[in-house]
Amino acid sequence: MKYKILIVDDDEDDFLILSTYLKKIEEFRIECHWESDIETAYHKMISNQFDIYFVDYLLGVENGIGLIRKALNNNCIKPTILLSGKGNKELDRTAIEIGVYDFLIKGEITVDNLERCIRYTSERYRTIQNLRINERRYHQIFDNALSSIIICDDTFKILECNDAIQPFIGYQKEEVTGFSIFHYVDREGKTIEEYIESNFPGVRGVVTNEKVRFIHRDGSVKLGHLEFNQYTDVFTSEKYWQGVIYDETLRGRKELERLHNEKLNAVHRLINTLAHEVRNPLTNIQLASESISNATEGNEVYVDIIKRGVRRINDIITNLMNSSKSLKLYFEKTELNELIDEAVQIARDSSQLKNVRIETRYLDDVCFVMLDVNKFKIALINLISNAIEAADKEESYVLVSLNHKMSRPEICIEDNGVGISEENLNKIFEPYFTTKNTGTGLGLASTLNIIRSHNAKIEVASKVNEGTTFKIVL
C-alpha cells in the first residue's frame, strides 16, 4: 500500500525524525512531504492531494487544532492525525470532537504504533467515506421523492421531511418541523390528541391505507393517503415513525388527465379518418361542379352554391385537422413578462368594450424561456379572450400573472365570470365543443395543441358563478 503523507511542523528536525520512522514501515510505501508555513499547509489540506496529514499541535504562535478545524470546515476530507509533545486528555478530547482521526505523543512514537495508527486511520477513513456515500444516496432519494416522506417522533411530531411537503400543503419543510403531522389535518374541531385517539384507536406500530383530509396553506382541502411504520432506534431505544403521504388529489387529477388524453387522442384519430373519408367525395363534387359549370348555361347560381359549400366544408376540415396535428415550431429565446404583456395589450380592446378590468402581475426579474413566440401568443390571447367573454358581473376582472412553481414558470389567467360546470370541465378542450352562441369550438383545442407542442402543461379549475383559472406550467 502506497501513502502520500504531508507532515505539518515548524521544526525540521521533528519532521526528519517522523519521516524516518514512517519510511521504516515495511508494510507500506510512504512518500513524505514537509510544510512549515500554516497558510500553505491549509491550502494543501483543502486540496485533498495527500492521503494523510500529520499536524503538530504547536506551530509557532498558532496551533494545529485551529488549522485542522479550518481545513475540515472547508472541504478537507482526508484523515488528519494530531501530534503533541506530551499527553493531554483535554487536547485529545478536543481533537476527536473536531474530527481528528488519531492523537500521537511524539516521544512515544515507534515504527509499530505508527504502522497501527496508519492502518487504523485508513480503515476508518474508508468506513466513513462509505457512510458518506450511502448517506448522500439516501438523501438524494429522500429529497427528490415526489411523495412527502416524513420522520416523526413517537407522538407524530415532525422531525424531518422532504421538499415534497411544500407543494402538498403549502408549507416549507423548515416551517413544519416540530409540529404534529395532524396539525395540518382537518380534525373537525378536535384536538390533536382527540383526533389521534378517535381515528387511530390503539394503533400499534403501523398506520396503513388511511385517507386523511389535509388543509393547504391557502385553505383548500387536499386528500392524503397515509402509510406509516414505527421503529425503535437501536442506539437510543427511542421510538419513531417513518412514512409517506401520497397526494390522492394529485393522483386523481393525473388519472383524469390520462383518461382525458386518451379521449382526445381517440377524437383526433376520428378527425383524421373522417377528413380522409369526406375529402375524397368532396373532391369529386368539386370536379363535377366545374364540369357542370362549363357544360351548361343558366345554372350558374346553383353551381356557385355547390362551390361555396365545397369550400366551406373544406375549410372546416382544414381547421379541424389544424387543431390537432403536430405543429412546426420555431423556438427563440423569449422574455415571458414582455410576451404576456403583448398578449394582454391585444386583448384590451375587447375588454374595454365589455367593461372588463384586466390586471397583470409580473415577476420582478426577467424570465427567459425558449418558445415559438407567435404561436404561444395566440394561445395566450385565446385564453384571455375566453376569460373576457365569460364576464357577467358589474365588477368583472381578468387577472394575468406570472410566477414560479417548483422552479418552473407558471402563467395564470383568472377571471370572476360565469365559471364552467363540472360536467363541461372535462370537455372544454375537445374540438367543436362550445357553450357559446357563436364560435367554432376550436379555440381551446388549438390552444391545448400549442401548449402541448411546447412540452408544457395546462390545468383548469372552475366554480360556476365564481370564475375560472387556467394555469400554464412551462
Coordinates of C-alpha atoms in Angstrom, one line a residue:
M1 CA 0.0 0.0 0.0
K2 CA 1.3 3.4 -1.0
Y3 CA 0.7 6.6 1.0
K4 CA 1.4 10.2 0.2
I5 CA 1.8 12.0 3.6
L6 CA 2.1 15.6 4.5
I7 CA 3.8 16.5 7.8
V8 CA 2.9 20.0 9.1
D9 CA 5.5 21.0 11.6
D10 CA 7.6 24.2 12.2
D11 CA 10.6 22.1 13.4
E12 CA 12.5 20.4 10.6
D13 CA 14.3 18.0 13.0
D14 CA 10.9 16.7 14.2
F15 CA 9.9 16.2 10.5
L16 CA 13.1 14.3 9.8
I17 CA 12.6 12.0 12.8
L18 CA 9.0 11.3 12.0
S19 CA 9.6 10.7 8.3
T20 CA 12.5 8.3 9.2
Y21 CA 10.0 6.2 11.3
L22 CA 7.4 6.3 8.5
K23 CA 9.9 5.0 5.9
K24 CA 10.8 2.1 8.1
I25 CA 7.3 0.7 8.0
E26 CA 7.8 -2.3 5.7
E27 CA 4.1 -2.9 5.0
F28 CA 3.7 0.5 3.3
R29 CA 5.5 2.5 0.7
I30 CA 5.4 6.0 2.2
E31 CA 6.2 9.3 0.4
C32 CA 6.8 12.1 3.0
H33 CA 6.4 15.9 2.4
W34 CA 7.1 18.7 4.8
E35 CA 5.3 22.0 5.3
S36 CA 6.1 24.6 8.0
D37 CA 4.0 27.5 6.8
I38 CA 0.5 27.3 8.2
E39 CA -1.3 29.1 5.3
T40 CA 0.4 27.0 2.6
A41 CA -0.4 23.8 4.7
Y42 CA -4.0 24.9 4.9
H43 CA -4.3 25.2 1.0
K44 CA -2.6 21.8 0.6
M45 CA -5.0 20.2 3.1
I46 CA -8.2 21.5 1.4
S47 CA -6.9 20.4 -2.0
N48 CA -7.0 16.8 -0.7
Q49 CA -3.9 15.9 -2.7
F50 CA -2.4 13.8 0.2
D51 CA -3.6 10.6 1.7
I52 CA -2.9 11.5 5.4
Y53 CA -2.0 14.7 7.2
F54 CA 0.2 14.7 10.4
V55 CA -0.2 18.0 12.1
D56 CA 1.8 19.2 15.1
Y57 CA -0.2 20.9 17.9
L58 CA 2.4 23.7 18.4
L59 CA 3.0 25.7 15.2
G60 CA 4.8 28.8 16.4
V61 CA 2.1 31.3 17.7
E62 CA -0.6 29.2 16.1
N63 CA -1.8 25.7 17.0
G64 CA -2.6 22.6 14.9
I65 CA -6.2 22.4 16.3
G66 CA -7.1 25.7 14.7
L67 CA -5.5 24.7 11.4
I68 CA -7.3 21.3 11.3
R69 CA -10.7 22.8 12.3
K70 CA -10.4 25.4 9.5
A71 CA -9.4 22.8 6.9
L72 CA -12.2 20.4 7.9
N73 CA -14.7 23.2 7.6
N74 CA -13.5 24.0 4.1
N75 CA -13.7 20.7 2.2
C76 CA -10.7 18.8 3.6
I77 CA -11.9 15.2 3.7
K78 CA -8.7 13.2 4.0
P79 CA -7.7 12.0 7.5
T80 CA -5.7 14.1 9.9
I81 CA -3.5 12.9 12.9
L82 CA -2.6 15.3 15.6
L83 CA 1.0 15.3 17.1
S84 CA 1.9 16.7 20.6
G85 CA 5.0 16.8 22.7
K86 CA 3.1 15.5 25.8
G87 CA -0.1 13.7 26.7
N88 CA -3.2 15.9 27.4
K89 CA -6.6 14.4 27.9
E90 CA -8.4 17.6 27.2
L91 CA -6.5 18.1 24.0
D92 CA -7.2 14.5 23.0
R93 CA -10.9 15.0 23.5
T94 CA -11.0 18.3 21.6
A95 CA -9.1 16.7 18.7
I96 CA -11.5 13.8 18.4
E97 CA -14.5 16.2 18.7
I98 CA -13.4 18.3 15.7
G99 CA -12.8 15.2 13.5
V100 CA -9.1 14.2 14.0
Y101 CA -8.6 10.5 13.4
D102 CA -5.9 9.9 16.0
F103 CA -3.7 11.6 18.6
L104 CA 0.0 10.7 19.0
I105 CA 2.6 11.8 21.5
K106 CA 6.0 12.5 19.8
G107 CA 8.1 10.9 22.5
E108 CA 6.2 7.7 22.4
I109 CA 6.2 7.2 18.6
T110 CA 7.6 3.9 17.3
V111 CA 7.5 2.1 14.0
D112 CA 5.0 -0.3 15.3
N113 CA 2.5 2.1 16.7
L114 CA 2.8 4.3 13.6
E115 CA 2.0 1.3 11.4
R116 CA -1.1 0.5 13.6
C117 CA -2.1 4.2 13.5
I118 CA -1.9 4.4 9.7
R119 CA -3.8 1.1 9.2
Y120 CA -6.5 2.1 11.7
T121 CA -6.8 5.6 10.2
S122 CA -7.1 4.2 6.6
E123 CA -9.8 1.6 7.6
R124 CA -11.7 4.3 9.5
Y125 CA -11.5 6.7 6.5
R126 CA -12.8 4.0 4.1
T127 CA -15.7 3.3 6.5
I128 CA -16.6 7.0 6.9
Q129 CA -16.4 7.5 3.1
N130 CA -18.8 4.6 2.5
L131 CA -21.1 6.0 5.1
R132 CA -21.0 9.4 3.4
I133 CA -21.7 7.8 0.0
N134 CA -24.7 5.9 1.4
E135 CA -25.9 8.9 3.3
R136 CA -25.7 11.0 0.1
R137 CA -27.6 8.4 -1.8
Y138 CA -30.2 8.2 0.9
H139 CA -30.7 12.0 0.9
Q140 CA -30.9 12.1 -2.9
I141 CA -33.8 9.5 -2.8
F142 CA -35.3 11.3 0.3
D143 CA -35.1 14.8 -1.1
N144 CA -36.1 14.0 -4.7
A145 CA -39.1 11.7 -4.0
L146 CA -42.4 13.0 -5.4
S147 CA -44.4 12.0 -2.4
S148 CA -44.0 13.5 1.1
I149 CA -41.6 11.4 3.2
I150 CA -41.8 12.2 6.9
I151 CA -40.0 11.1 10.0
C152 CA -41.9 11.8 13.3
D153 CA -41.2 11.1 17.0
D154 CA -43.5 8.8 19.0
T155 CA -46.2 11.5 19.2
F156 CA -46.2 12.2 15.4
K157 CA -44.2 15.5 15.8
I158 CA -42.3 16.0 12.6
L159 CA -38.5 15.6 13.0
E160 CA -37.6 15.6 9.3
C161 CA -39.3 15.7 5.9
N162 CA -38.5 16.2 2.3
D163 CA -39.3 19.1 -0.1
A164 CA -42.4 17.4 -1.5
I165 CA -44.3 18.6 1.6
Q166 CA -44.4 22.1 0.2
P167 CA -46.5 21.6 -3.0
F168 CA -48.8 19.3 -1.0
I169 CA -49.7 21.5 2.0
G170 CA -48.1 24.8 1.1
Y171 CA -45.5 25.0 3.9
Q172 CA -41.7 24.7 3.6
K173 CA -40.2 21.7 5.4
E174 CA -38.5 24.1 7.9
E175 CA -41.9 25.5 8.8
V176 CA -43.5 22.2 9.7
T177 CA -40.6 20.7 11.7
G178 CA -41.5 20.4 15.3
F179 CA -45.3 20.4 14.7
S180 CA -47.5 17.3 14.7
I181 CA -48.4 16.0 11.3
F182 CA -52.0 16.2 12.4
H183 CA -51.6 19.9 13.0
Y184 CA -52.2 20.2 9.2
V185 CA -55.2 17.9 9.1
D186 CA -59.0 18.8 9.1
R187 CA -59.7 17.5 12.7
E188 CA -63.3 18.7 12.7
G189 CA -62.8 20.7 15.8
K190 CA -61.0 18.0 17.8
T191 CA -57.6 18.5 19.5
I192 CA -54.7 16.6 18.0
E193 CA -54.8 14.1 20.9
E194 CA -58.6 13.6 20.5
Y195 CA -58.2 13.2 16.7
I196 CA -55.5 10.5 17.0
E197 CA -57.5 8.7 19.7
S198 CA -60.7 8.7 17.6
N199 CA -59.2 8.0 14.2
F200 CA -56.3 5.7 15.2
P201 CA -57.5 3.9 18.3
G202 CA -55.0 1.5 19.8
V203 CA -52.5 2.0 16.9
R204 CA -49.6 -0.4 17.3
G205 CA -46.6 0.2 15.1
V206 CA -48.4 0.6 11.7
V207 CA -50.7 3.2 10.1
T208 CA -51.7 1.9 6.7
N209 CA -54.2 2.8 4.0
E210 CA -55.6 5.8 5.9
K211 CA -57.2 8.6 3.9
V212 CA -56.9 12.0 5.6
R213 CA -58.1 15.5 4.7
F214 CA -55.2 17.9 4.9
I215 CA -55.7 21.7 4.9
H216 CA -53.4 23.5 2.5
R217 CA -51.9 26.9 3.4
D218 CA -54.4 28.6 1.1
G219 CA -57.3 26.9 2.8
S220 CA -58.1 24.3 0.2
V221 CA -58.5 20.6 1.1
K222 CA -56.0 18.1 -0.1
L223 CA -56.8 14.4 0.3
G224 CA -53.8 12.4 1.5
H225 CA -53.1 8.7 1.8
L226 CA -51.0 7.8 4.9
E227 CA -48.6 4.9 5.2
F228 CA -46.6 4.9 8.5
N229 CA -44.5 2.4 10.3
Q230 CA -43.0 2.7 13.8
Y231 CA -39.4 1.8 14.5
T232 CA -37.0 1.8 17.5
D233 CA -33.7 3.5 17.4
V234 CA -31.0 0.8 18.1
F235 CA -28.8 3.3 19.8
T236 CA -31.2 5.4 21.9
S237 CA -34.1 2.9 22.2
E238 CA -36.4 5.8 21.3
K239 CA -39.4 5.0 19.1
Y240 CA -40.2 7.0 16.0
W241 CA -42.5 6.9 13.0
Q242 CA -41.4 6.9 9.4
G243 CA -43.8 7.1 6.5
V244 CA -45.2 8.5 3.3
I245 CA -48.1 10.8 2.5
Y246 CA -49.4 10.1 -1.1
D247 CA -51.2 13.1 -2.7
E248 CA -54.6 11.5 -3.6
T249 CA -55.7 14.8 -5.1
L250 CA -52.8 14.7 -7.5
R251 CA -53.3 11.0 -8.2
G252 CA -57.0 11.7 -9.1
R253 CA -56.0 14.6 -11.3
K254 CA -53.4 12.6 -13.1
E255 CA -55.9 9.8 -13.7
L256 CA -58.4 12.2 -15.1
E257 CA -55.7 13.7 -17.2
R258 CA -54.8 10.3 -18.5
L259 CA -58.4 9.5 -19.4
H260 CA -58.8 12.9 -21.0
N261 CA -55.7 12.4 -23.1
E262 CA -57.0 9.0 -24.2
K263 CA -60.3 10.6 -25.2
L264 CA -58.6 13.4 -27.1
N265 CA -56.3 11.0 -28.9
A266 CA -59.4 9.0 -30.0
V267 CA -61.1 12.2 -31.2
H268 CA -58.0 13.2 -33.2
R269 CA -57.9 9.7 -34.8
L270 CA -61.5 10.0 -35.7
I271 CA -60.9 13.5 -37.1
N272 CA -58.2 12.2 -39.4
T273 CA -60.3 9.3 -40.6
L274 CA -63.3 11.5 -41.3
A275 CA -61.2 14.1 -43.0
H276 CA -59.9 11.4 -45.4
E277 CA -63.3 9.9 -46.0
V278 CA -65.0 13.3 -46.5
R279 CA -62.4 14.8 -48.7
N280 CA -62.4 12.1 -51.3
P281 CA -66.1 12.5 -52.3
L282 CA -65.7 16.3 -51.8
T283 CA -63.0 16.4 -54.5
N284 CA -65.3 14.5 -56.8
I285 CA -68.1 17.0 -56.1
Q286 CA -65.8 19.9 -56.8
L287 CA -64.6 18.4 -60.1
A288 CA -68.2 17.6 -61.1
S289 CA -69.3 21.2 -60.3
E290 CA -66.5 22.5 -62.6
S291 CA -67.7 20.2 -65.4
I292 CA -71.3 21.3 -65.0
S293 CA -70.3 24.9 -65.0
N294 CA -68.5 24.5 -68.3
A295 CA -71.2 22.3 -69.9
T296 CA -74.4 24.2 -69.0
E297 CA -75.8 27.7 -69.1
G298 CA -78.4 29.2 -66.8
N299 CA -77.4 27.1 -63.8
E300 CA -74.6 29.3 -62.6
V301 CA -76.4 30.2 -59.4
Y302 CA -76.7 26.6 -58.3
V303 CA -73.2 25.8 -59.3
D304 CA -71.9 28.7 -57.2
I305 CA -73.9 27.4 -54.3
I306 CA -72.2 24.0 -54.7
K307 CA -68.7 25.6 -55.0
R308 CA -69.2 27.7 -51.9
G309 CA -70.5 24.7 -49.9
V310 CA -67.4 22.7 -51.0
R311 CA -65.1 25.4 -50.0
R312 CA -66.9 25.8 -46.6
I313 CA -66.7 22.1 -45.9
N314 CA -63.0 22.0 -46.9
D315 CA -62.2 25.0 -44.6
I316 CA -64.0 23.2 -41.7
I317 CA -62.0 20.1 -42.3
T318 CA -58.7 22.0 -42.6
N319 CA -59.4 24.0 -39.3
L320 CA -60.4 20.8 -37.6
M321 CA -57.2 19.0 -38.6
N322 CA -55.0 22.0 -37.7
S323 CA -56.4 22.0 -34.2
S324 CA -55.0 18.5 -33.5
K325 CA -52.0 18.0 -35.8
S326 CA -48.4 18.3 -34.7
L327 CA -47.1 21.9 -35.1
K328 CA -43.9 23.0 -36.6
L329 CA -42.4 25.4 -34.1
Y330 CA -39.7 28.0 -34.4
F331 CA -38.2 28.4 -31.0
E332 CA -36.4 31.5 -29.8
K333 CA -35.3 32.9 -26.5
T334 CA -38.2 34.9 -25.2
E335 CA -38.8 37.1 -22.2
L336 CA -42.1 36.0 -20.7
N337 CA -43.1 39.3 -19.0
E338 CA -42.9 41.1 -22.4
L339 CA -44.7 38.3 -24.3
I340 CA -47.6 38.2 -21.8
D341 CA -47.8 42.0 -21.8
E342 CA -48.1 41.9 -25.7
A343 CA -50.9 39.4 -25.5
V344 CA -52.7 41.5 -22.8
Q345 CA -52.5 44.7 -24.9
I346 CA -54.0 42.9 -27.9
A347 CA -56.9 41.7 -25.8
R348 CA -57.6 45.2 -24.2
D349 CA -59.9 46.4 -26.9
S350 CA -62.4 43.6 -26.4
S351 CA -62.0 44.0 -22.6
Q352 CA -62.9 47.7 -22.8
L353 CA -65.9 47.0 -25.0
K354 CA -67.2 44.6 -22.3
N355 CA -66.1 46.9 -19.4
V356 CA -63.8 44.2 -18.0
R357 CA -60.8 45.2 -16.0
I358 CA -57.5 43.4 -16.9
E359 CA -54.9 43.2 -14.1
T360 CA -51.4 42.0 -14.5
R361 CA -48.8 40.7 -12.1
Y362 CA -45.3 40.0 -13.5
L363 CA -42.1 38.7 -12.0
D364 CA -39.7 41.3 -10.6
D365 CA -36.9 39.7 -12.5
V366 CA -36.7 38.9 -16.2
C367 CA -37.7 35.3 -17.1
F368 CA -36.3 33.8 -20.4
V369 CA -37.7 30.7 -22.0
M370 CA -37.5 29.0 -25.4
L371 CA -40.8 29.5 -27.2
D372 CA -42.4 29.9 -30.6
V373 CA -43.4 33.5 -29.9
N374 CA -46.2 33.8 -32.4
K375 CA -48.0 30.5 -31.7
F376 CA -47.6 30.8 -27.9
K377 CA -49.0 34.4 -28.1
I378 CA -52.1 33.0 -30.0
A379 CA -52.6 30.5 -27.1
L380 CA -52.4 33.3 -24.5
I381 CA -54.8 35.6 -26.5
N382 CA -57.3 32.7 -26.8
L383 CA -57.3 32.2 -23.1
I384 CA -57.5 35.9 -22.2
S385 CA -60.3 36.4 -24.7
N386 CA -62.3 33.5 -23.3
A387 CA -61.9 35.0 -19.8
I388 CA -63.2 38.3 -21.1
E389 CA -66.2 36.7 -22.8
A390 CA -67.0 34.9 -19.6
A391 CA -67.6 38.2 -17.8
D392 CA -71.1 38.5 -16.3
K393 CA -70.7 40.9 -13.4
E394 CA -70.6 44.7 -13.0
E395 CA -67.1 44.4 -11.5
S396 CA -65.7 41.9 -13.8
Y397 CA -62.0 41.4 -14.0
V398 CA -59.3 39.2 -15.6
L399 CA -56.0 38.7 -13.7
V400 CA -53.0 37.6 -15.7
S401 CA -50.0 36.7 -13.6
L402 CA -46.5 35.1 -13.9
N403 CA -44.8 33.3 -11.1
H404 CA -42.7 30.3 -10.3
K405 CA -44.0 26.8 -9.4
M406 CA -41.2 24.4 -8.3
S407 CA -38.7 26.5 -10.2
R408 CA -40.8 26.4 -13.4
P409 CA -42.5 29.5 -14.9
E410 CA -46.3 29.4 -14.3
I411 CA -48.7 31.7 -16.2
C412 CA -52.2 32.1 -14.6
I413 CA -55.2 33.6 -16.2
E414 CA -58.0 34.0 -13.7
D415 CA -61.5 35.5 -14.1
N416 CA -64.6 36.0 -11.9
G417 CA -67.0 35.2 -14.7
V418 CA -69.8 32.6 -15.2
G419 CA -67.5 29.6 -14.5
I420 CA -67.6 26.1 -16.0
S421 CA -69.8 23.3 -14.8
E422 CA -68.1 20.1 -13.6
E423 CA -69.8 18.2 -16.4
N424 CA -68.3 20.5 -19.0
L425 CA -64.9 20.9 -17.4
N426 CA -63.6 17.7 -19.0
K427 CA -64.9 18.6 -22.4
I428 CA -63.6 22.2 -23.0
F429 CA -60.5 21.1 -24.9
E430 CA -62.5 18.8 -27.3
P431 CA -62.8 20.1 -30.9
Y432 CA -66.1 21.7 -31.6
F433 CA -67.3 21.7 -28.0
T434 CA -68.6 25.1 -27.1
T435 CA -71.3 26.7 -24.8
K436 CA -71.2 30.0 -26.7
N437 CA -73.9 31.1 -29.1
T438 CA -71.2 31.9 -31.6
G439 CA -67.8 30.4 -32.2
T440 CA -66.4 27.2 -33.7
G441 CA -65.3 25.4 -30.6
L442 CA -61.8 25.1 -31.9
G443 CA -60.1 27.9 -29.9
L444 CA -59.3 25.8 -26.8
A445 CA -58.5 22.7 -28.8
S446 CA -55.9 24.7 -30.8
T447 CA -54.6 26.3 -27.5
L448 CA -54.1 22.9 -26.0
N449 CA -52.3 21.7 -29.1
I450 CA -49.9 24.7 -29.0
I451 CA -49.2 24.3 -25.3
R452 CA -48.5 20.6 -25.6
S453 CA -46.3 21.2 -28.5
H454 CA -44.1 23.3 -26.2
N455 CA -43.9 20.3 -23.7
A456 CA -45.9 22.5 -21.3
K457 CA -48.9 21.6 -19.1
I458 CA -52.2 23.4 -18.8
E459 CA -54.5 23.0 -15.8
V460 CA -58.0 24.4 -15.3
A461 CA -60.1 24.9 -12.1
S462 CA -63.5 26.5 -12.1
K463 CA -66.6 27.1 -10.0
V464 CA -70.0 28.0 -11.5
N465 CA -70.8 31.7 -10.9
E466 CA -67.4 32.3 -9.2
G467 CA -64.9 32.1 -12.1
T468 CA -62.2 30.1 -13.8
T469 CA -58.4 29.8 -13.6
F470 CA -56.2 28.5 -16.3
K471 CA -52.6 27.6 -15.4
I472 CA -49.8 27.0 -17.9
V473 CA -46.7 25.4 -16.4
L474 CA -43.7 25.6 -18.8

